[in-house]
Amino acid sequence: MKYQIYMLALILMSSTCRLKAQGYKKDEQKLKEDVHYVIDQIETNYVYRSDKNVDLNCLRTSYTEAAKDVNSIQTEISLYENLLNEFYDSHIHLNTNTQSSYRLNAPIYISLKNGKFYISEVWTSQIKSININLIGAKIISLNGETIESLIESFPSSCNDKNNPNVKEWIANKVIAGKYDEPRVLSLLTPKAKKIKFDLDTVEIRNSDSLLSSYSIDGIGVIRINNSLGNNDLIEEFDEALYKLLNTNGLIIDLRNTISGGNTYVAKGILSRFVKQSTPYQIHSYNEQHGNGPLIPRKWFEYVNPRGKYYSNPIVILVGRWTASMGEGLAIAFDSINTATVVGTEMQKLAGAVNNFDFKNRDYSFQLSTERLFHVNGMPREKYIPEHIIRQSNRGDDEFMKKAFLLLSN
């Protein structure tokens, strides 16, 4: 049974997911059974398994042994979290967490350059205020420990921590930090000034509305407020677009779509910008029934016109916090050739995910079960915007400034 979901599960942060330790009863045999079950599902259903070069036999040995040390709900959850983290893929994870779990992301992104880690992007569109210039700062330590030592001690044992992709993924995971631990960074700024920066002092701007819209000098702006998983967004988008139909250009801001969404909402938006049935992405996966052979399947998905067509130029804004369905929507606009995409690399969440229930747990996990592509054949996770923004320390909204410049011309 396949559920084509393109989202980071919002329930990760719900109160029902914060499991408590009272009355924990350990059944080691069932813990081991579920370890093998997860690995079996990865082997059969995780479409990026062969790309990751992780030894499944190593996983079976390591995590069967680790099950012996489980003595609480926290250590149980950590067992399965660590197992999934071996694949350095933020799109696969449990749908539950504890206070000792790692967060999914941070309001900064760090990149590996010449063996050192630097802050390359900051979530400026969502941070209320920040008085320190962070772009280009070198990471000296986190809570007094070097990033290199934190990577070495990160609880994965079967992936290659010398692989630059693994290193950068783990580095951003430890920067995101655990819920119950501080995140105090020691930084060396581009001007060679040493500073301390507490990530937990950063205030993220939240919005009660599904979107925001306005116009300036004949240019319309629609900003999606992390709501691509809310079906009511379609009607609100229609209403906003109706008010902006006579603008000379339109900016759709997807920089705050970190929680992903669903294809129903994405196609509802996309359908306002096509004149006829148009392919907007390619799906690929291996189908199997029972013990039968794996049969590769690949097809184009189409979007059909709905409502009054918006005919003027469009710019899509994206960033590191454009995730999953946000990424899919941005690439879909590029695929139907109606918009220019401006921004940084996105979250790079690969594929479409399905949920899987454990045999002996009352929570579940998700795996990427389909590969997704731009209509030109490029994998979604490798897409780079046409107009790249290299964030600087100027303080203005460089993304929006570039969008207005393109539309004015």
Coordinates of N, CA and C in Angstrom, one line a residue, residues 313 315 340-342 387 400-409:
P313 N 5.0 37.3 -15.8 CA 6.2 36.6 -15.3 C 6.1 36.3 -13.8
V315 N 8.5 34.7 -10.4 CA 9.7 34.3 -9.7 C 9.4 33.5 -8.5
T340 N 10.8 31.6 -13.0 CA 12.3 31.7 -12.8 C 12.5 31.4 -11.3
V341 N 13.4 30.5 -11.0 CA 13.7 30.1 -9.6 C 14.9 30.9 -9.1
V342 N 14.8 31.5 -7.9 CA 15.9 32.3 -7.3 C 16.1 31.8 -5.9
H387 N 19.0 31.2 -10.7 CA 19.7 32.4 -10.1 C 20.1 32.1 -8.7
M400 N 14.6 38.6 -2.2 CA 13.5 39.5 -2.7 C 14.0 40.6 -3.6
K401 N 15.2 41.1 -3.2 CA 15.8 42.2 -4.1 C 16.0 41.7 -5.5
K402 N 16.6 40.5 -5.6 CA 16.9 39.9 -6.9 C 15.6 39.6 -7.7
A403 N 14.5 39.1 -7.0 CA 13.3 38.8 -7.6 C 12.7 40.1 -8.2
F404 N 12.7 41.2 -7.4 CA 12.1 42.5 -7.9 C 12.9 43.0 -9.1
L405 N 14.3 42.8 -9.1 CA 15.1 43.2 -10.2 C 14.8 42.5 -11.4
L406 N 14.6 41.1 -11.3 CA 14.3 40.3 -12.5 C 12.9 40.7 -13.1
L407 N 11.9 40.9 -12.2 CA 10.6 41.3 -12.7 C 10.5 42.7 -13.3
S408 N 11.3 43.6 -12.7 CA 11.3 45.0 -13.2 C 11.9 45.0 -14.6
N409 N 12.8 44.1 -14.9 CA 13.5 44.1 -16.2 C 12.7 43.3 -17.3

